[in-house]
């Protein structure tokens, strides 16, 4: 029996000896050959700080600064390192409540107990100065510097866009971003995000037991410098943009101005608008809710998203199409039978006169000849053929599609140019003909266009048949990088001489008796334009497109004023005339007209313009 227990004693001794040897061996390995614990100890005394790059500046076409940066500070927290915190002093120093503190800490712990996250973002320089001297008392907290966008003038909010904190979709889409980072949310800030944002850097710092930085780790060998973002040099004319916004105050609608020869956008106004600085800083969230719930929709860029009936400006495209197809000639005339509804004017004896007088019955007949070309005996098949041809021509003018402007594609509309499939779905196959769709002839019916497309139509006429896709950025970066697609000429394929007729007719609209846009006239400027009155459930919309001067045009534009009493000639045309005068002459001398359209809104009736006869 004794031998039995003796054997067991030997086994236990052997086990203890083996365990002891293993512990000693492991301890020797860790102390003599491994840096694992050393590294863990270092990690507890190190701080990885993201070095945020300065975001690129944005300039106008003359080099005026539109958007720059201002230094702000984020208060970061590593929850596991927060110990012995004087919560009362901490909350008093930041001006927050205990409930605020607990809510923020819960969010930080949920993100990660070990990694840094933002406790309070965008602390101003003044707030930081008051808080800095107390930082050593708050273990687990530190400051990270970043920049905040500042908009030098309260203009072009929908074009410039705004910057906001990344969301879950942003984090999933691009591994570059981390929680708390900022990203362009709209406008140029979004479409040129990768150009503007730069590249983040990193700084690894030693910290002492009081949470104070005492120097770089390993003399900074792990640090990387941030690379600042590239600057954008836009085509916007800041003064023209501001002026157009002033004229569109108290109104709903939009203005788009383009340089015809380059496709560069000179101004893009959506009214009502807002100050882009409202979406900056800690007040951004509350202001965003306010703007986003406003029934006037100030955040909506009507110039790109608005889908409107074009009204009579569409007649220019109809005339060019019919001339090119050979279904009319420049001297084709039609009797004005006042149906569908027309103004009190003589019958148009040519395309030029028809454009000048904006004769509805004339373009009703023009559209009939386009749609029913006599290719088939059946009027239904003939109309299907004619509409297919017509649809192709409208696409050549840039209608019915998103123009590839350098702004977010999600913020654009295509408008609607109906095709045969559209009407087949609506009425049934071979159950519709010209008489069903004749309203398209005068820019009503199922046709809708987007204001940027309207301005592009004016540019096409100014260029006698071609356009360059409208764009807002001329170049970016130190190397003046340009996008090659904004140098391509898009041809309509329509003869230049037909556009000469259109330009002559548009000149007469403004300058000749019987023209519908005499209020757009500016002495010394050869403005060519076309009015439109787009039918609406309420007051009709006022529409105008124009370019000037007639020879060697420098500006083409569209103006759309919603629910404006009196039509295109009463509202959109005179506003366009003021904008053109401002751009080409540098100043507006017609101060009385300027004052009236700045202050009046479409709910008010325009004062009657009377000519006083001079006594002999």
Coordinates of C-alpha atoms in Angstrom, one line a residue:
X1 CA 0.0 0.0 0.0
X2 CA 2.9 2.3 0.9
X3 CA 4.5 1.7 -2.5
X4 CA 1.2 2.7 -4.2
X5 CA 1.1 6.2 -2.5
X6 CA 4.8 6.6 -3.0
X7 CA 4.3 6.2 -6.8
X8 CA 1.6 8.8 -6.7
X9 CA 3.9 11.3 -4.8
X10 CA 6.5 10.9 -7.5
X11 CA 4.0 11.7 -10.2
X12 CA 2.8 14.8 -8.4
X13 CA 6.4 16.0 -7.9
X14 CA 7.1 15.5 -11.6
X15 CA 4.0 17.5 -12.6
X16 CA 5.0 20.4 -10.3
X17 CA 8.5 20.4 -11.7
X18 CA 7.2 20.4 -15.3
X19 CA 4.8 23.2 -14.6
X20 CA 7.6 25.2 -12.8
X21 CA 10.0 24.7 -15.7
X22 CA 7.3 25.8 -18.2
X23 CA 6.6 29.0 -16.2
X24 CA 10.3 29.8 -15.9
X25 CA 10.9 29.1 -19.6
X26 CA 8.0 31.3 -20.7
X27 CA 9.2 34.1 -18.3
X28 CA 12.7 33.9 -19.8
X29 CA 11.3 34.0 -23.3
X30 CA 9.2 37.0 -22.6
X31 CA 11.9 38.9 -20.8
X32 CA 14.9 38.0 -22.9
X33 CA 13.6 37.4 -26.3
X34 CA 10.2 38.9 -26.8
X35 CA 9.1 42.6 -27.0
X36 CA 5.3 41.7 -26.7
X37 CA 4.9 43.2 -23.2
X38 CA 7.1 46.1 -24.0
X39 CA 4.9 46.9 -27.0
X40 CA 1.7 46.6 -24.9
X41 CA 3.2 48.9 -22.3
X42 CA 4.2 51.3 -25.1
X43 CA 0.7 51.2 -26.6
X44 CA -0.8 52.2 -23.2
X45 CA 1.4 55.3 -23.3
X46 CA 1.0 56.1 -27.0
X47 CA -1.6 58.2 -28.8
X48 CA -2.3 57.8 -32.5
X49 CA -3.5 61.1 -33.8
X50 CA -5.1 61.5 -37.3
X51 CA -3.6 64.5 -39.1
X52 CA -6.5 65.9 -41.2
X53 CA -5.4 67.6 -44.4
X54 CA -6.7 71.1 -45.3
X55 CA -9.5 70.7 -47.8
X56 CA -9.0 72.4 -51.1
X57 CA -10.2 76.0 -51.7
X58 CA -12.8 76.9 -54.3
X59 CA -12.4 80.0 -56.4
X60 CA -14.5 81.8 -59.0
X61 CA -13.4 82.5 -62.6
X62 CA -11.6 85.7 -61.7
X63 CA -9.7 84.2 -58.8
X64 CA -12.0 85.4 -56.0
X65 CA -12.0 83.0 -53.1
X66 CA -15.4 81.4 -52.5
X67 CA -14.7 78.7 -50.0
X68 CA -11.8 78.4 -47.6
X69 CA -11.0 76.7 -44.2
X70 CA -10.9 77.7 -40.6
X71 CA -9.2 75.7 -37.8
X72 CA -11.5 74.0 -35.3
X73 CA -10.9 71.3 -32.7
X74 CA -12.5 67.9 -32.0
X75 CA -12.4 66.6 -28.4
X76 CA -11.5 62.9 -28.7
X77 CA -12.0 60.2 -26.0
X78 CA -10.6 56.7 -25.4
X79 CA -13.3 55.3 -23.0
X80 CA -11.1 52.7 -21.3
X81 CA -8.5 55.4 -20.3
X82 CA -11.1 57.7 -18.7
X83 CA -10.3 57.3 -14.9
X84 CA -10.9 59.5 -11.8
X85 CA -12.7 62.1 -13.9
X86 CA -14.0 65.2 -12.1
X87 CA -17.3 65.1 -14.1
X88 CA -18.6 68.3 -12.7
X89 CA -15.5 70.3 -13.6
X90 CA -15.4 68.6 -17.0
X91 CA -19.0 69.4 -17.9
X92 CA -18.6 73.0 -16.6
X93 CA -15.5 73.5 -18.8
X94 CA -17.4 72.4 -21.9
X95 CA -20.8 73.9 -21.1
X96 CA -22.6 70.6 -21.2
X97 CA -24.9 68.8 -18.8
X98 CA -24.3 65.5 -17.0
X99 CA -26.9 63.8 -19.2
X100 CA -25.0 65.1 -22.3
X101 CA -21.8 63.6 -20.9
X102 CA -23.4 60.2 -20.3
X103 CA -25.0 60.1 -23.7
X104 CA -21.7 60.9 -25.5
X105 CA -19.8 58.4 -23.4
X106 CA -22.3 55.6 -24.2
X107 CA -21.9 56.4 -27.9
X108 CA -18.1 56.3 -27.6
X109 CA -18.0 53.0 -25.7
X110 CA -20.4 51.5 -28.3
X111 CA -18.0 52.5 -31.0
X112 CA -15.0 51.1 -29.2
X113 CA -13.7 51.1 -25.5
X114 CA -10.1 51.0 -26.8
X115 CA -10.1 53.3 -29.8
X116 CA -10.5 57.0 -30.0
X117 CA -13.7 58.6 -31.2
X118 CA -15.2 62.1 -31.2
X119 CA -16.7 63.2 -27.9
X120 CA -17.4 66.8 -29.0
X121 CA -16.8 68.1 -32.5
X122 CA -15.9 71.4 -33.9
X123 CA -14.8 73.3 -30.8
X124 CA -13.9 76.9 -31.7
X125 CA -10.5 78.5 -31.2
X126 CA -11.9 80.5 -28.3
X127 CA -13.5 77.4 -26.6
X128 CA -10.3 75.4 -27.1
X129 CA -8.2 78.2 -25.5
X130 CA -10.3 78.1 -22.3
X131 CA -10.3 74.3 -22.2
X132 CA -6.6 73.6 -23.1
X133 CA -5.1 74.4 -19.7
X134 CA -7.4 71.9 -17.9
X135 CA -6.7 69.0 -20.3
X136 CA -4.2 67.4 -18.0
X137 CA -7.0 66.7 -15.4
X138 CA -9.1 64.7 -17.9
X139 CA -7.4 61.5 -18.5
X140 CA -8.6 59.7 -21.6
X141 CA -9.4 62.9 -23.5
X142 CA -7.3 64.7 -26.1
X143 CA -7.7 67.4 -28.8
X144 CA -7.5 66.7 -32.6
X145 CA -7.3 69.6 -35.0
X146 CA -9.2 69.8 -38.3
X147 CA -10.6 72.5 -40.6
X148 CA -14.1 73.8 -41.1
X149 CA -15.5 75.2 -44.4
X150 CA -16.1 78.9 -44.5
X151 CA -18.1 80.5 -47.4
X152 CA -16.8 84.0 -48.0
X153 CA -20.0 85.2 -49.6
X154 CA -23.6 83.9 -49.0
X155 CA -24.0 82.8 -52.6
X156 CA -24.3 79.7 -54.8
X157 CA -25.3 77.4 -52.0
X158 CA -26.8 74.7 -54.2
X159 CA -23.8 74.7 -56.5
X160 CA -21.0 74.7 -54.0
X161 CA -22.8 72.2 -51.7
X162 CA -21.9 71.4 -48.1
X163 CA -19.8 69.1 -46.1
X164 CA -21.1 66.7 -43.4
X165 CA -20.2 63.8 -41.2
X166 CA -19.9 60.4 -42.9
X167 CA -22.8 58.0 -42.5
X168 CA -22.8 54.2 -42.6
X169 CA -23.2 54.1 -46.4
X170 CA -20.1 56.3 -46.8
X171 CA -18.1 54.0 -44.4
X172 CA -19.1 50.9 -46.3
X173 CA -18.5 52.4 -49.7
X174 CA -15.0 53.8 -49.1
X175 CA -12.5 52.4 -46.5
X176 CA -10.6 55.8 -46.6
X177 CA -13.2 57.2 -44.1
X178 CA -13.5 56.5 -40.4
X179 CA -16.3 57.4 -38.0
X180 CA -16.3 61.2 -37.4
X181 CA -14.7 62.0 -40.7
X182 CA -16.3 64.6 -43.0
X183 CA -17.3 64.2 -46.7
X184 CA -18.9 66.3 -49.4
X185 CA -22.6 65.8 -49.3
X186 CA -23.8 67.9 -52.2
X187 CA -22.8 70.2 -55.0
X188 CA -19.1 70.6 -56.0
X189 CA -18.1 69.4 -52.5
X190 CA -19.6 66.0 -53.4
X191 CA -18.7 65.7 -57.0
X192 CA -15.1 66.7 -56.5
X193 CA -14.7 65.0 -53.1
X194 CA -11.6 63.0 -54.0
X195 CA -9.9 66.1 -55.4
X196 CA -10.8 68.4 -52.5
X197 CA -10.3 66.1 -49.5
X198 CA -6.5 65.4 -49.7
X199 CA -4.8 62.5 -47.9
X200 CA -4.8 62.0 -44.1
X201 CA -1.6 61.8 -42.1
X202 CA -0.8 60.2 -38.8
X203 CA 1.2 61.3 -35.7
X204 CA 2.2 58.9 -32.9
X205 CA 2.8 60.7 -29.6
X206 CA 4.0 59.6 -26.1
X207 CA 1.7 60.7 -23.3
X208 CA 2.5 60.8 -19.6
X209 CA 0.3 59.6 -16.7
X210 CA -1.4 63.0 -16.7
X211 CA -2.6 62.5 -20.3
X212 CA -0.1 65.1 -21.6
X213 CA 1.8 64.7 -24.8
X214 CA 5.5 64.5 -24.0
X215 CA 7.0 64.0 -27.5
X216 CA 6.9 61.9 -30.7
X217 CA 7.2 58.2 -30.5
X218 CA 10.5 56.9 -32.0
X219 CA 11.5 60.4 -33.0
X220 CA 8.5 60.5 -35.4
X221 CA 9.6 57.6 -37.6
X222 CA 6.0 56.3 -37.8
X223 CA 4.5 59.7 -38.5
X224 CA 3.1 60.6 -41.9
X225 CA 2.3 64.1 -43.1
X226 CA -1.1 65.0 -44.5
X227 CA -1.4 66.0 -48.1
X228 CA -3.7 69.0 -48.6
X229 CA -6.5 68.8 -51.0
X230 CA -6.4 70.4 -54.5
X231 CA -8.0 73.7 -55.2
X232 CA -11.0 74.1 -57.6
X233 CA -11.1 77.0 -60.0
X234 CA -14.7 77.3 -61.1
X235 CA -16.3 79.1 -64.1
X236 CA -18.7 81.0 -61.8
X237 CA -18.7 84.8 -61.9
X238 CA -19.2 85.6 -58.2
X239 CA -20.6 89.1 -58.9
X240 CA -23.0 87.8 -61.6
X241 CA -24.1 85.0 -59.3
X242 CA -24.8 87.4 -56.4
X243 CA -26.6 89.8 -58.7
X244 CA -28.8 87.1 -60.2
X245 CA -29.7 85.9 -56.7
X246 CA -30.7 89.4 -55.7
X247 CA -33.0 89.7 -58.7
X248 CA -34.6 86.3 -57.9
X249 CA -35.3 87.2 -54.3
X250 CA -39.0 86.9 -53.3
X251 CA -39.5 84.6 -56.2
X252 CA -39.4 80.9 -57.0
X253 CA -37.5 79.8 -60.1
X254 CA -34.0 79.7 -61.4
X255 CA -31.4 81.3 -63.7
X256 CA -28.7 79.4 -65.6
X257 CA -26.1 81.4 -67.5
X258 CA -23.5 79.8 -69.8
X259 CA -20.5 81.0 -71.9
X260 CA -21.6 79.5 -75.2
X261 CA -18.1 79.0 -76.7
X262 CA -16.8 77.0 -73.7
X263 CA -19.9 75.6 -72.0
X264 CA -18.7 77.1 -68.7
X265 CA -21.5 78.0 -66.3
X266 CA -21.3 81.7 -65.3
X267 CA -24.1 81.6 -62.8
X268 CA -26.6 79.0 -61.5
X269 CA -29.3 80.3 -59.3
X270 CA -32.1 78.4 -57.6
X271 CA -34.7 80.5 -55.8
X272 CA -35.3 80.6 -52.9
X273 CA -31.8 80.0 -51.8
X274 CA -29.9 80.1 -48.5
X275 CA -26.6 81.1 -46.9
X276 CA -24.2 78.1 -47.2
X277 CA -22.7 79.1 -43.8
X278 CA -25.9 77.8 -42.2
X279 CA -24.6 74.3 -42.8
X280 CA -21.3 74.7 -41.1
X281 CA -20.3 73.9 -37.5
X282 CA -22.3 72.5 -34.7
X283 CA -25.4 74.4 -35.7
X284 CA -25.5 72.5 -39.0
X285 CA -27.8 69.7 -37.8
X286 CA -30.6 72.0 -36.6
X287 CA -30.3 74.3 -39.7
X288 CA -30.4 71.3 -42.0
X289 CA -33.7 70.2 -40.5
X290 CA -35.0 73.7 -40.8
X291 CA -34.0 74.1 -44.4
X292 CA -35.0 70.5 -45.4
X293 CA -38.6 70.9 -44.0
X294 CA -39.2 74.4 -45.5
X295 CA -42.1 74.2 -47.9
X296 CA -40.3 76.6 -50.2
X297 CA -37.6 73.9 -50.7
X298 CA -34.5 76.2 -50.6
X299 CA -32.2 73.2 -50.8
X300 CA -33.7 72.0 -54.1
X301 CA -31.6 73.0 -57.1
X302 CA -34.3 73.9 -59.5
X303 CA -31.8 74.5 -62.2
X304 CA -31.0 70.8 -62.4
X305 CA -33.9 69.1 -60.7
X306 CA -36.9 71.2 -61.9
X307 CA -38.9 69.6 -64.6
X308 CA -41.0 72.2 -66.3
X309 CA -43.1 72.6 -69.4
X310 CA -40.9 74.8 -71.6
X311 CA -43.7 76.8 -73.3
X312 CA -42.9 78.7 -76.4
X313 CA -39.1 78.6 -76.1
X314 CA -39.5 75.1 -77.4
X315 CA -40.6 76.5 -80.8
X316 CA -37.1 77.3 -81.7
X317 CA -36.1 73.6 -81.6
X318 CA -39.3 72.7 -83.5
X319 CA -38.4 75.2 -86.3
X320 CA -34.8 73.9 -86.6
X321 CA -36.0 70.3 -86.8
X322 CA -38.7 71.0 -89.4
X323 CA -36.2 73.0 -91.6
X324 CA -33.6 70.3 -91.4
X325 CA -36.2 67.6 -92.4
X326 CA -37.3 69.8 -95.3
X327 CA -40.9 69.7 -94.3
X328 CA -40.9 73.6 -94.3
X329 CA -38.7 76.2 -95.9
X330 CA -37.4 79.5 -94.3
X331 CA -40.2 81.3 -96.1
X332 CA -43.0 78.9 -95.3
X333 CA -46.1 80.8 -94.0
X334 CA -49.3 79.6 -92.3
X335 CA -52.5 81.5 -91.7
X336 CA -53.0 82.3 -88.0
X337 CA -56.5 81.0 -87.3
X338 CA -56.2 81.7 -83.6
X339 CA -56.4 78.0 -82.9
X340 CA -55.0 76.7 -80.7
X341 CA -55.1 80.0 -78.7
X342 CA -52.9 82.7 -80.1
X343 CA -52.1 86.4 -79.6
X344 CA -53.6 89.2 -81.7
X345 CA -51.0 89.4 -84.4
X346 CA -50.8 89.0 -88.2
X347 CA -50.2 85.7 -89.9
X348 CA -46.5 84.7 -90.0
X349 CA -45.1 84.6 -93.5
X350 CA -41.8 83.0 -92.6
X351 CA -40.0 81.1 -89.8
X352 CA -38.3 84.3 -88.7
X353 CA -41.7 86.1 -88.3
X354 CA -43.2 83.1 -86.5
X355 CA -40.4 83.1 -83.9
X356 CA -40.8 86.8 -83.4
X357 CA -44.5 86.7 -82.9
X358 CA -44.5 83.2 -81.1
X359 CA -47.4 82.1 -83.2
X360 CA -49.1 79.0 -81.8
X361 CA -51.1 78.0 -84.9
X362 CA -47.9 78.3 -87.0
X363 CA -46.0 75.8 -84.9
X364 CA -49.0 73.6 -84.6
X365 CA -48.8 73.2 -88.4
X366 CA -45.0 72.9 -88.3
X367 CA -45.3 70.0 -85.8
X368 CA -48.0 68.3 -87.9
X369 CA -45.6 68.2 -90.9
X370 CA -42.9 66.7 -88.7
X371 CA -45.1 64.0 -87.2
X372 CA -47.2 63.2 -90.3
X373 CA -44.7 63.1 -93.1
X374 CA -46.8 60.9 -95.3
X375 CA -44.5 57.9 -95.2
X376 CA -47.4 55.5 -94.4
X377 CA -51.0 55.4 -95.4
X378 CA -52.1 54.8 -91.8
X379 CA -52.0 58.0 -89.8
X380 CA -51.1 55.9 -86.7
X381 CA -48.1 54.3 -88.3
X382 CA -47.1 57.6 -89.9
X383 CA -47.3 59.4 -86.5
X384 CA -45.2 56.6 -85.0
X385 CA -42.5 57.1 -87.6
X386 CA -42.7 60.9 -87.4
X387 CA -42.5 60.9 -83.6
X388 CA -39.4 58.6 -83.7
X389 CA -37.6 61.0 -86.0
X390 CA -38.7 64.0 -83.9
X391 CA -37.5 62.3 -80.7
X392 CA -34.1 61.7 -82.2
X393 CA -33.8 65.4 -83.0
X394 CA -34.8 66.5 -79.5
X395 CA -32.1 64.3 -78.1
X396 CA -29.6 66.1 -80.3
X397 CA -30.6 69.3 -78.6
X398 CA -29.7 67.8 -75.2
X399 CA -33.3 67.3 -74.1
X400 CA -34.7 64.1 -72.5
X401 CA -31.4 63.2 -70.9
X402 CA -29.1 64.2 -68.1
X403 CA -26.5 66.7 -69.4
X404 CA -23.2 65.4 -68.0
X405 CA -22.5 68.5 -65.9
X406 CA -19.9 68.1 -63.2
X407 CA -22.4 68.1 -60.3
X408 CA -23.8 65.0 -58.6
X409 CA -25.9 63.0 -61.0
X410 CA -28.4 62.2 -58.2
X411 CA -29.2 65.9 -58.2
X412 CA -30.3 66.0 -61.8
X413 CA -33.4 65.3 -63.9
X414 CA -33.8 64.3 -67.5
X415 CA -37.1 66.1 -68.3
X416 CA -39.4 64.2 -70.6
X417 CA -39.3 63.9 -74.4
X418 CA -42.1 61.3 -75.1
X419 CA -41.4 58.6 -77.6
X420 CA -43.6 56.0 -79.2
X421 CA -43.3 53.5 -76.3
X422 CA -44.5 56.3 -74.0
X423 CA -47.7 56.9 -76.0
X424 CA -48.2 53.2 -76.6
X425 CA -48.3 52.6 -72.9
X426 CA -50.6 55.5 -72.4
X427 CA -53.1 55.1 -75.3
X428 CA -52.4 51.7 -76.7
X429 CA -50.5 50.8 -79.9
X430 CA -51.8 52.5 -83.0
X431 CA -54.4 54.3 -81.1
X432 CA -52.9 57.8 -81.1
X433 CA -51.8 60.2 -83.9
X434 CA -50.7 63.8 -84.3
X435 CA -54.1 65.1 -83.2
X436 CA -53.5 63.4 -79.8
X437 CA -50.1 64.9 -79.1
X438 CA -50.2 68.3 -80.8
X439 CA -49.6 70.2 -77.6
X440 CA -46.0 69.2 -77.8
X441 CA -45.6 71.6 -80.7
X442 CA -45.7 74.6 -78.3
X443 CA -43.9 73.1 -75.3
X444 CA -46.9 71.9 -73.4
X445 CA -48.5 68.4 -73.3
X446 CA -46.2 65.7 -72.1
X447 CA -43.0 67.6 -72.8
X448 CA -40.9 68.8 -69.8
X449 CA -37.4 70.2 -69.8
X450 CA -34.8 71.2 -67.2
X451 CA -33.6 74.8 -66.9
X452 CA -30.0 73.8 -67.6
X453 CA -31.3 72.2 -70.9
X454 CA -33.1 75.5 -71.7
X455 CA -29.9 77.5 -71.3
X456 CA -28.1 74.9 -73.4
X457 CA -30.6 75.5 -76.2
X458 CA -29.8 79.2 -76.1
X459 CA -26.1 78.3 -76.4
X460 CA -26.8 76.0 -79.3
X461 CA -28.4 78.8 -81.3
X462 CA -25.6 81.1 -80.3
X463 CA -23.1 78.6 -81.6
X464 CA -25.1 77.9 -84.8
X465 CA -25.7 74.3 -84.1
X466 CA -23.3 72.9 -81.5
X467 CA -22.6 72.9 -77.7
X468 CA -20.0 71.9 -75.2
X469 CA -21.5 70.1 -72.2
X470 CA -22.1 72.7 -69.4
X471 CA -19.7 72.5 -66.5
X472 CA -18.8 74.5 -63.4
X473 CA -15.1 73.7 -62.9
X474 CA -12.6 75.1 -65.4
X475 CA -9.6 73.2 -63.9
X476 CA -8.2 72.1 -60.6
X477 CA -4.9 71.5 -58.7
X478 CA -1.4 73.0 -59.2
X479 CA -1.2 71.4 -62.6
X480 CA -4.4 73.0 -63.9
X481 CA -6.0 69.7 -64.7
X482 CA -9.0 69.9 -67.1
X483 CA -11.5 67.2 -67.9
X484 CA -11.2 66.4 -71.6
X485 CA -14.9 65.7 -72.0
X486 CA -15.6 69.4 -71.5
X487 CA -13.8 70.3 -74.7
X488 CA -15.9 68.1 -77.0
X489 CA -18.2 69.8 -79.5
X490 CA -21.6 68.1 -79.6
X491 CA -23.2 68.7 -83.0
X492 CA -26.9 68.8 -83.7
X493 CA -26.2 68.0 -87.4
X494 CA -28.5 70.8 -88.5
X495 CA -27.3 73.3 -91.1
X496 CA -25.7 76.5 -89.8
X497 CA -27.9 78.7 -92.0
X498 CA -31.1 77.5 -90.2
X499 CA -29.7 78.8 -86.9
X500 CA -29.0 82.1 -88.6
X501 CA -32.8 82.3 -89.1
X502 CA -33.4 81.4 -85.5
X503 CA -31.0 84.0 -84.3
X504 CA -32.6 86.7 -86.5
X505 CA -36.1 85.7 -85.2
X506 CA -34.8 85.9 -81.6
X507 CA -33.3 89.3 -82.3
X508 CA -36.6 90.5 -83.5
X509 CA -38.3 89.2 -80.4
X510 CA -36.4 91.8 -78.4
X511 CA -35.9 94.6 -80.8
X512 CA -38.7 94.8 -83.4
X513 CA -42.2 96.0 -82.9
X514 CA -44.5 93.0 -82.4
X515 CA -41.8 91.0 -80.6
X516 CA -42.8 89.5 -77.3
X517 CA -39.7 90.5 -75.2
X518 CA -39.3 94.3 -75.6
X519 CA -38.7 94.5 -71.8
X520 CA -35.4 92.6 -72.2
X521 CA -34.0 95.3 -74.6
X522 CA -30.8 97.1 -73.5
X523 CA -29.5 100.0 -75.6
X524 CA -26.3 99.1 -77.3
X525 CA -26.6 95.3 -76.7
X526 CA -27.8 93.0 -79.5
X527 CA -29.8 90.6 -77.3
X528 CA -31.5 87.7 -79.0
X529 CA -34.3 85.9 -77.0
X530 CA -37.4 83.8 -76.9
X531 CA -40.2 84.1 -74.5
X532 CA -42.4 81.3 -73.1
X533 CA -45.5 81.2 -71.0
X534 CA -45.8 77.7 -69.5
X535 CA -49.4 76.7 -68.6
X536 CA -49.9 75.7 -65.0
X537 CA -52.7 74.9 -62.6
X538 CA -52.1 78.2 -60.8
X539 CA -50.6 81.3 -62.4
X540 CA -48.6 80.4 -65.5
X541 CA -44.8 80.2 -65.4
X542 CA -42.7 82.9 -67.0
X543 CA -39.9 81.6 -69.3
X544 CA -37.1 83.2 -71.3
X545 CA -34.0 82.1 -73.1
X546 CA -31.5 84.5 -74.6
X547 CA -27.9 85.1 -75.8
X548 CA -25.9 88.2 -76.4
X549 CA -24.4 89.8 -78.3
X550 CA -25.8 88.4 -81.5
X551 CA -22.4 88.3 -83.2
X552 CA -19.7 86.5 -81.1
X553 CA -22.0 85.7 -78.1
X554 CA -20.5 85.9 -74.6
X555 CA -23.5 84.7 -72.6
X556 CA -26.5 82.4 -73.1
X557 CA -29.1 82.0 -70.4
X558 CA -32.4 80.7 -69.3
X559 CA -34.7 82.4 -66.7
X560 CA -37.7 80.6 -65.2
X561 CA -40.0 82.4 -62.8
X562 CA -42.8 80.2 -61.3
X563 CA -46.4 81.4 -61.1
X564 CA -45.6 84.8 -62.6
X565 CA -48.5 86.8 -63.8
X566 CA -48.1 88.2 -67.3
X567 CA -45.9 85.5 -69.0
X568 CA -42.4 85.4 -70.3
X569 CA -42.2 88.9 -71.5
X570 CA -43.3 90.4 -68.2
X571 CA -41.0 88.7 -65.7
X572 CA -38.3 86.3 -67.1
X573 CA -37.3 88.5 -70.1
X574 CA -36.6 91.8 -68.1
X575 CA -34.7 89.8 -65.4
X576 CA -32.6 88.2 -68.2
X577 CA -32.0 91.7 -69.7
X578 CA -30.7 93.0 -66.4
X579 CA -28.4 90.0 -66.0
X580 CA -27.0 90.4 -69.5
X581 CA -26.4 94.1 -69.0
X582 CA -24.6 93.4 -65.7
X583 CA -22.3 90.8 -67.3
X584 CA -21.5 92.6 -70.6
X585 CA -21.4 96.2 -69.3
X586 CA -20.2 95.5 -65.8
X587 CA -23.0 97.7 -64.4
X588 CA -26.7 98.3 -64.8
X589 CA -27.7 101.9 -65.7
X590 CA -31.5 101.2 -65.7
X591 CA -31.8 101.6 -61.9
X592 CA -35.6 102.0 -61.9
X593 CA -36.0 98.6 -63.7
X594 CA -33.4 97.0 -61.4
X595 CA -35.1 98.3 -58.3
X596 CA -38.5 97.1 -59.4
X597 CA -37.5 93.5 -60.2
X598 CA -35.4 93.3 -57.0
X599 CA -38.3 94.2 -54.8
X600 CA -41.4 92.9 -56.5
X601 CA -42.7 89.3 -56.4
X602 CA -45.0 87.4 -58.7
X603 CA -47.9 87.8 -56.4
X604 CA -47.9 91.5 -57.1
X605 CA -49.0 93.0 -60.4
X606 CA -46.4 94.7 -62.5
X607 CA -46.8 98.4 -62.9
X608 CA -48.1 99.4 -66.3
X609 CA -45.4 100.8 -68.6
X610 CA -46.8 103.8 -70.5
X611 CA -45.1 105.9 -73.1
X612 CA -45.6 109.7 -72.6
X613 CA -45.8 111.6 -75.8
X614 CA -43.6 114.6 -76.0
X615 CA -45.4 117.9 -76.7
X616 CA -44.4 119.5 -79.9

